[in-house]
Coordinates of C-alpha atoms and ligand atoms in Angstrom, one line a residue:
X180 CA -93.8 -2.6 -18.6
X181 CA -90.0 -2.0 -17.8
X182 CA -89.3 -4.7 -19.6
X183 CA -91.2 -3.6 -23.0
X184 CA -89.3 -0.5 -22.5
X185 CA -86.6 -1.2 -22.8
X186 CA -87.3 -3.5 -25.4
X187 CA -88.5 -0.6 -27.2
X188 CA -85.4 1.0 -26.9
X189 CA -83.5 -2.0 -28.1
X190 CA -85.0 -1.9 -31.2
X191 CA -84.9 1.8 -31.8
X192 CA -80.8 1.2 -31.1
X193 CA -80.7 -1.6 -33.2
X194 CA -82.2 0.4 -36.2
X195 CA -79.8 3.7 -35.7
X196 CA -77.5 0.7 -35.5
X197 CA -78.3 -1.1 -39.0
X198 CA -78.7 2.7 -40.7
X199 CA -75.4 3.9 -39.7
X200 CA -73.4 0.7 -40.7
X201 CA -75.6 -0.6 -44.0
X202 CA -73.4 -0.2 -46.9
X203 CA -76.2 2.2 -47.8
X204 CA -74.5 4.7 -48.8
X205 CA -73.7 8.0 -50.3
X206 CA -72.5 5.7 -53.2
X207 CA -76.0 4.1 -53.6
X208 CA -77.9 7.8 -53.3
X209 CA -75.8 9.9 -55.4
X210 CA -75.4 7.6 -58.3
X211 CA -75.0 4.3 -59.9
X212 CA -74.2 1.2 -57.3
X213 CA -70.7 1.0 -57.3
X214 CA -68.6 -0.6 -59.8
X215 CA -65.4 -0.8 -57.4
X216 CA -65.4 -1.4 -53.6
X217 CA -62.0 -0.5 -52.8
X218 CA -60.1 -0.4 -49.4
X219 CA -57.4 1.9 -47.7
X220 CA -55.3 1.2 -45.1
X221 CA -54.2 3.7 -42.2
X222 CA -52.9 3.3 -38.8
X223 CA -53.7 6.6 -37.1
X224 CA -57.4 7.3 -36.0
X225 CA -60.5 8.4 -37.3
X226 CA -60.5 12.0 -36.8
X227 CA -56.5 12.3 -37.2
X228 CA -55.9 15.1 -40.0
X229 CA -53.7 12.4 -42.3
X230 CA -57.1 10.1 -41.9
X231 CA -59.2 13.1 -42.4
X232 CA -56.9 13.5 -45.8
X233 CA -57.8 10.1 -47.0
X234 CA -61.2 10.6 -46.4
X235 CA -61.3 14.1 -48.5
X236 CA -59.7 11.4 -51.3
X237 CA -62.2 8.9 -51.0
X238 CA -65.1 11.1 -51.0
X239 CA -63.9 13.5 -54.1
X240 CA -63.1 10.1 -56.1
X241 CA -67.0 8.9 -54.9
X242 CA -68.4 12.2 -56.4
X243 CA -66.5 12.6 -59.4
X244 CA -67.3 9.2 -60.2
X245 CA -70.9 9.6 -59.8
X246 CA -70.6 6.9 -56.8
X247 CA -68.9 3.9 -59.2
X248 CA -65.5 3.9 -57.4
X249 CA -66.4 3.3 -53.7
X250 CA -63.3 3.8 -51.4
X251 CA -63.7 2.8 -47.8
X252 CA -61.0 4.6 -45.1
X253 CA -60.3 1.5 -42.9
X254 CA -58.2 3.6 -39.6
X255 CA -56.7 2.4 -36.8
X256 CA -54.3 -0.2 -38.8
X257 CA -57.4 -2.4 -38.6
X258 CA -56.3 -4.0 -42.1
X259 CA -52.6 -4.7 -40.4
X260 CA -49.7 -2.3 -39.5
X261 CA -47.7 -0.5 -42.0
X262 CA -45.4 -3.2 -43.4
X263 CA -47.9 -5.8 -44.2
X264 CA -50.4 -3.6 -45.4
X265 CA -47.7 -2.6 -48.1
X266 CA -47.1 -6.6 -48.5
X267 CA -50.7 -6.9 -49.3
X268 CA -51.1 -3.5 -51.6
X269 CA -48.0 -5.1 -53.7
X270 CA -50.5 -8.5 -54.1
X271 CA -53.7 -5.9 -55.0
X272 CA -55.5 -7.7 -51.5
X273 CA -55.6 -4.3 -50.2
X274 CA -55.9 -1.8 -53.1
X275 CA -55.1 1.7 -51.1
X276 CA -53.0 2.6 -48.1
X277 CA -51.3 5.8 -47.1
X278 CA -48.1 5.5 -45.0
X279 CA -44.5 6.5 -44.2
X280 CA -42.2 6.9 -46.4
X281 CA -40.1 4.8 -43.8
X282 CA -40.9 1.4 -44.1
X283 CA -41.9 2.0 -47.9
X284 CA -38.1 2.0 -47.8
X285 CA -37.8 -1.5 -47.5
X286 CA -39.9 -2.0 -50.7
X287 CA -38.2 0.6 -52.6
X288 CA -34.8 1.9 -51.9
X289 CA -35.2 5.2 -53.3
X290 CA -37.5 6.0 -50.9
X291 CA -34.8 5.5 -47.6
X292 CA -33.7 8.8 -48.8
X293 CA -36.2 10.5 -46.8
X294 CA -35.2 9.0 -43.6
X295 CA -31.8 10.2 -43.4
X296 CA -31.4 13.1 -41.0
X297 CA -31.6 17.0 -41.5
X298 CA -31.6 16.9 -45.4
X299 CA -34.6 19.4 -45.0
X300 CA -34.2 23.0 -43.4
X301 CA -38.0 23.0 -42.6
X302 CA -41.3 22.3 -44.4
X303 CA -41.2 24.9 -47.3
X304 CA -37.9 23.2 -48.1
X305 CA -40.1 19.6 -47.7
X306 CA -43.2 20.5 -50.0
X307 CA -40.9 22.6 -52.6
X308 CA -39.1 19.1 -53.2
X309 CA -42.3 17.0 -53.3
X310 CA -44.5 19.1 -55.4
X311 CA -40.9 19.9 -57.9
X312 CA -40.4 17.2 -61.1
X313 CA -38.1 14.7 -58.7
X314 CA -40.2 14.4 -55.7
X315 CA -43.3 13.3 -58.2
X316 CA -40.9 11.2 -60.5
X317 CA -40.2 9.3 -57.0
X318 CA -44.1 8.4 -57.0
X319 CA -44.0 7.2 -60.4
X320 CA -41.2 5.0 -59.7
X321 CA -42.8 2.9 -56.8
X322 CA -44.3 0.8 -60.1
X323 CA -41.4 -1.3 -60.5
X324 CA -42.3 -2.2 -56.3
X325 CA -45.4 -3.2 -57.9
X326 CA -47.5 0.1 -55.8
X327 CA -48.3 3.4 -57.7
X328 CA -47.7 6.5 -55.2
X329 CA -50.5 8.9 -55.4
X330 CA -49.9 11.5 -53.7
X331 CA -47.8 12.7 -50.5
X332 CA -48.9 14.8 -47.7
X333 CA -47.3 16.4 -44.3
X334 CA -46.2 14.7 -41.3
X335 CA -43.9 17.7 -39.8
X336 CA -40.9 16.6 -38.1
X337 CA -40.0 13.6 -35.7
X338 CA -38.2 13.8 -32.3
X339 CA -37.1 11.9 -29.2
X340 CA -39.4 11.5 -26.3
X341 CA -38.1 9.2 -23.4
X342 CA -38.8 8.1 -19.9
X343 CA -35.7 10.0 -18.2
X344 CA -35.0 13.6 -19.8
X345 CA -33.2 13.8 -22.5
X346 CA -31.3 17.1 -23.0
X347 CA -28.4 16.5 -25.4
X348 CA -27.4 13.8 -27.9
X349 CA -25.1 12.1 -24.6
X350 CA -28.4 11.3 -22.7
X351 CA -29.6 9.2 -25.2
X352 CA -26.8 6.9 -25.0
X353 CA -27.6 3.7 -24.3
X354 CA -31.5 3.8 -24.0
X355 CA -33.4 1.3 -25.6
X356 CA -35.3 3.6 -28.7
X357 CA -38.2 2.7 -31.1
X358 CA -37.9 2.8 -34.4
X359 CA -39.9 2.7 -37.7
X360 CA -38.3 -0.6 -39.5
X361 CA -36.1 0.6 -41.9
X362 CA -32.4 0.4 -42.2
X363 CA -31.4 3.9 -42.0
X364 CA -33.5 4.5 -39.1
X365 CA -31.6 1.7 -37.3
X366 CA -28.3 3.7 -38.3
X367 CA -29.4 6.8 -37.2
X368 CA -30.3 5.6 -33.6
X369 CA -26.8 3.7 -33.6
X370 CA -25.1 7.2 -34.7
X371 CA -26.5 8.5 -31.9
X372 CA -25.0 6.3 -29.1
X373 CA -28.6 4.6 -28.6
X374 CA -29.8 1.2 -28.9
X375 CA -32.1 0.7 -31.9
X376 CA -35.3 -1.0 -31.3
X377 CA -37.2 -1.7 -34.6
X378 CA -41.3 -2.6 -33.8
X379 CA -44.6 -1.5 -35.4
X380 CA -46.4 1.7 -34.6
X381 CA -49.0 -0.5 -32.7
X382 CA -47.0 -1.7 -30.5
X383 CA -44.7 1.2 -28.9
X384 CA -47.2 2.2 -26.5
X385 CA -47.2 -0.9 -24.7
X386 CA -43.1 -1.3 -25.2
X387 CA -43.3 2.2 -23.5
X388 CA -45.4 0.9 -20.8
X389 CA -43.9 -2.4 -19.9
X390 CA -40.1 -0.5 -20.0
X391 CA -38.9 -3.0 -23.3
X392 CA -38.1 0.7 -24.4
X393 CA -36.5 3.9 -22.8
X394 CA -38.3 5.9 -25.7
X395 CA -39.8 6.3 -28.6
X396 CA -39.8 9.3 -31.6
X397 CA -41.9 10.8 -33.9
X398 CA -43.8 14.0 -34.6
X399 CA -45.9 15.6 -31.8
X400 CA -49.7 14.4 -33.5
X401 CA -48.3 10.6 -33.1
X402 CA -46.9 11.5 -29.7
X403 CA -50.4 12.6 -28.6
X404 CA -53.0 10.3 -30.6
X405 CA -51.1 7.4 -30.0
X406 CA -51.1 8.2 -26.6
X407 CA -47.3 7.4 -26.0
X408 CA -47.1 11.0 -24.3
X409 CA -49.2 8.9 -21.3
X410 CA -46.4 6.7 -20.7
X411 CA -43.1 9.0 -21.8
X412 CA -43.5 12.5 -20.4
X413 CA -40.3 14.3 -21.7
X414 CA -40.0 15.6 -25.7
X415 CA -37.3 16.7 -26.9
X416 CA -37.6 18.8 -30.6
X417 CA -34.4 17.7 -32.1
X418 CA -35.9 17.7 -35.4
X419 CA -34.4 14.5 -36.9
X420 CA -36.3 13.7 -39.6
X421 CA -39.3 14.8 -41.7
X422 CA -40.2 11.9 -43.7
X423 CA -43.4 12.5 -45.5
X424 CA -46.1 10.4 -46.1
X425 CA -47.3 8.5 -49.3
X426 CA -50.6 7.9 -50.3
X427 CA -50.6 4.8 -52.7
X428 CA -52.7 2.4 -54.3
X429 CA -52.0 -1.3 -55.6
X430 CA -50.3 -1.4 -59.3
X431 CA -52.3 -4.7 -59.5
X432 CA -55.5 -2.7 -58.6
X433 CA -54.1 0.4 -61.0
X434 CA -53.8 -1.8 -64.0
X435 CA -56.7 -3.1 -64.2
X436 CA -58.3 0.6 -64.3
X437 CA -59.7 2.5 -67.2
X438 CA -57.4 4.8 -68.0
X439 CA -60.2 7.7 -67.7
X440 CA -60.6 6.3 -63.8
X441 CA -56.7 6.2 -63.1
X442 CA -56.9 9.7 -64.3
X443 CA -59.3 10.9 -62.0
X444 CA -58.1 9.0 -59.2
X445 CA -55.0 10.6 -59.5
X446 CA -56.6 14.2 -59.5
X447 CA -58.5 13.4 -56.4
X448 CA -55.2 12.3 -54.6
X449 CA -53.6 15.2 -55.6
X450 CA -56.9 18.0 -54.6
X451 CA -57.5 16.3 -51.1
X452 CA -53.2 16.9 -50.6
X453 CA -54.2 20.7 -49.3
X454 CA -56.8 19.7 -47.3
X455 CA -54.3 17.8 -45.5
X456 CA -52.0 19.9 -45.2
X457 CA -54.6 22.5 -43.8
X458 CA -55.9 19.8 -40.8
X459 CA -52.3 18.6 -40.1
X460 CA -50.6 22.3 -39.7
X461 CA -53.5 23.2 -37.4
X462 CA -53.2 19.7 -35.6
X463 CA -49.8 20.2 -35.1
X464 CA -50.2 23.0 -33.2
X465 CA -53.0 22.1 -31.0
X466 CA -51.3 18.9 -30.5
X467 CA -48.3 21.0 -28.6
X468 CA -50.8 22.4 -26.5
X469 CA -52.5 19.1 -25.4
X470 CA -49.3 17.6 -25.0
X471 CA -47.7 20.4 -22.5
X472 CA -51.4 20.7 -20.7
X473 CA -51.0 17.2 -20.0
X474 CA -47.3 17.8 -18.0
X475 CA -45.4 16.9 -20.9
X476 CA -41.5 18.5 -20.5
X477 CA -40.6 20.0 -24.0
X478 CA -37.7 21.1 -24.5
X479 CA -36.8 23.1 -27.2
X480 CA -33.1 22.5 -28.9
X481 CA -31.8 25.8 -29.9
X482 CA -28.1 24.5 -31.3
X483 CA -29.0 21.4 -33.8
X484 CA -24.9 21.2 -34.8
X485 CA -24.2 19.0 -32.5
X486 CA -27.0 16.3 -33.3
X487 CA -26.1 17.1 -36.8
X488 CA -22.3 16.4 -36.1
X489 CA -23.4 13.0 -34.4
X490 CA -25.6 11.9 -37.0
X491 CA -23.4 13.1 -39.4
X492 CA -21.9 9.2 -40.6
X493 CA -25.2 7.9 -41.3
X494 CA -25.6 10.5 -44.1
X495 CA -21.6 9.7 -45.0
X496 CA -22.7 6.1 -45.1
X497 CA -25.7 6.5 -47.7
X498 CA -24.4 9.7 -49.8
X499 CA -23.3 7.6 -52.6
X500 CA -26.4 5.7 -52.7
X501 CA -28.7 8.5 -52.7
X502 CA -26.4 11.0 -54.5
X503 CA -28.7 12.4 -57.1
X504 CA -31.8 12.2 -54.5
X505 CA -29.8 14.1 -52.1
X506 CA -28.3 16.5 -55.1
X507 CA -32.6 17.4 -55.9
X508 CA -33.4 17.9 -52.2
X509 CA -30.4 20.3 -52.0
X510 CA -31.1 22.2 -54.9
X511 CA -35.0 22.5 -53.8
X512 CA -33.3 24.8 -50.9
X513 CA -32.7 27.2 -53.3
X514 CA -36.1 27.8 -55.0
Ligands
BDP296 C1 -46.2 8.4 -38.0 C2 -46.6 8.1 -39.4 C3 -47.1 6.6 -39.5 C4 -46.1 5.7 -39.0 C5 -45.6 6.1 -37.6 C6 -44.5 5.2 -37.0 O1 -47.7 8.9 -39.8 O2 -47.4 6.4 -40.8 O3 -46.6 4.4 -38.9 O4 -45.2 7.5 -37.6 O5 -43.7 5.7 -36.3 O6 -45.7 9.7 -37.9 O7 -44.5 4.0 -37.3

């Protein structure tokens, strides 16, 4: 009798099982079967608000296109981490992915601009760039690296968190930090008297862990969902960088698109950008909370000049390179 119970109870599981993972779908219910199965790539988790975001895009392209474009929101860089998911979004093997804007750097130069330090005063500043004629011209432009950008949305600002406190730019000298692979990252870590340590987002928690890094830095969701806060307890809101985030699909995958479809996928990109923006200013927050209920030590910097000053020949070393980029994002200050 036990047995047939729990038989019985297999089966029931297996069914929920077989309901909640067919390709059954919205897509099938709403419309016509879909003409497009498409993927998108992301590394944070299901229920982070940049994830959420992609989501919002996948499911206002499924509606609008009475369920013939089917995109499907792969998380948890279960496609790959961030640089060979671009690699295979420039071959159209992957046809979507949203990531940083730092190792889309190595793809497309232009882009490195965002990672130099403290070229934005705050996020106004950030979004009055992006959504202005240069910041969108800078989507447009990924074409000749064979992507089309989309769309960007929020990632606030990125800062140090380490194993022993870090108070002022001379405590980070000589600690082993993390960074996202791109040049100019490596630069700015050198400026700073530390020792640059270039790996994928996937892997930092265990370099954290095992001590192959002193630290690691990024902005307080990442520090919390990746769970890097578990094995580096001290944050220190220096503000470096706010490099947003691009949402992107294949220019293989884009030209092979009706030009009505491109249109509308565009739209969507753009229309799930506030819901974004809405999840990631409330995560933000909460994620501050979590972080100091879990024993995290923030400390808050209240003169930046000095990490400005030290940082200061990384942006001498790259001004003529991104002189007109850096001439836009000043004038966006002014708006
Ligand atoms: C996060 C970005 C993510 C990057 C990660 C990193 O959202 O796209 O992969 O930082 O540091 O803030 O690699």
């Amino acid at each position: 009798m036990k047995k047939l119970v729990s038989l019985a109870v297999l089966v029931v599981m297996l069914s929920i099982l077989a309901t909640g993972c067919g390709s059954s779908s919205t897509a099938d219910k709403k419309g016509e079967a879909p003409k497009y199965n498409f993927r998108l790539a992301e590394t944070h988790p299901a229920d982070y608000p940049t994830t959420l975001g992609d989501k919002k895009f996948a499911e206002l392209v499924l509606e609008r296109s009475k369920g013939r474009i089917k995109i499907d929101v792969f998380p948890a860089a279960q496609l790959g981490e961030e640089k060979s998911v671009i690699e295979q979004v420039q071959l159209g093997a992957i046809e979507f992915t949203r990531v940083s804007s730092s190792p889309l750097a190595e793809f497309n130069k232009q882009f490195g601009v965002y990672s130099l330090p403290y070229i934005f005063d705050n996020d106004e500043h950030v979004w009055n760039f992006l959504n202005g004629e240069y910041g969108q011209k800078m989507l447009d432009n990924l074409e000749k690296s064979k992507l089309k950008g989309l769309a960007y949305y929020s990632s606030g600002s990125r800062s140090f968190y380490t194993k022993k406190p870090v108070k002022s730019v001379a405590d980070l000298q000589g600690l082993k930090i993390r960074v996202q692979q791109s040049k100019v990252n490596m630069d700015l870590i050198s400026a700073l008297g530390a020792s640059a340590t270039p790996m994928p987002y996937g892997e930092v928690f265990s370099g954290l862990q095992t001590g192959v890094i002193d630290g690691a830095e990024n902005n307080s969701p990442s520090y919390l969902t990746a769970n890097h806060f578990q094995a580096v307890k001290n944050f220190i809101l220096d503000g470096h960088q706010r490099v947003p985030e691009v949402l992107m699909i294949s220019k293989v995958t884009w030209d092979k698109l009706s030009e009505e479809d491109r249109k509308l996928i565009k739209q969507a990109a753009m229309d799930s950008v506030a819901t974004q923006r809405d999840l990631w200013d409330k995560f933000e927050k909460e994620s501050m909370d979590k972080l100091k209920a879990a024993g995290v030590t923030i400390t808050e910097v209240t003169d930046v000049k000095p990490w400005q000053a030290a940082v200061k020949p990384v942006i001498d070393k790259y001004s003529a390179d991104y002189k007109d980029d850096l001439a836009a994002i000043a004038a966006a200050r002014k708006k």
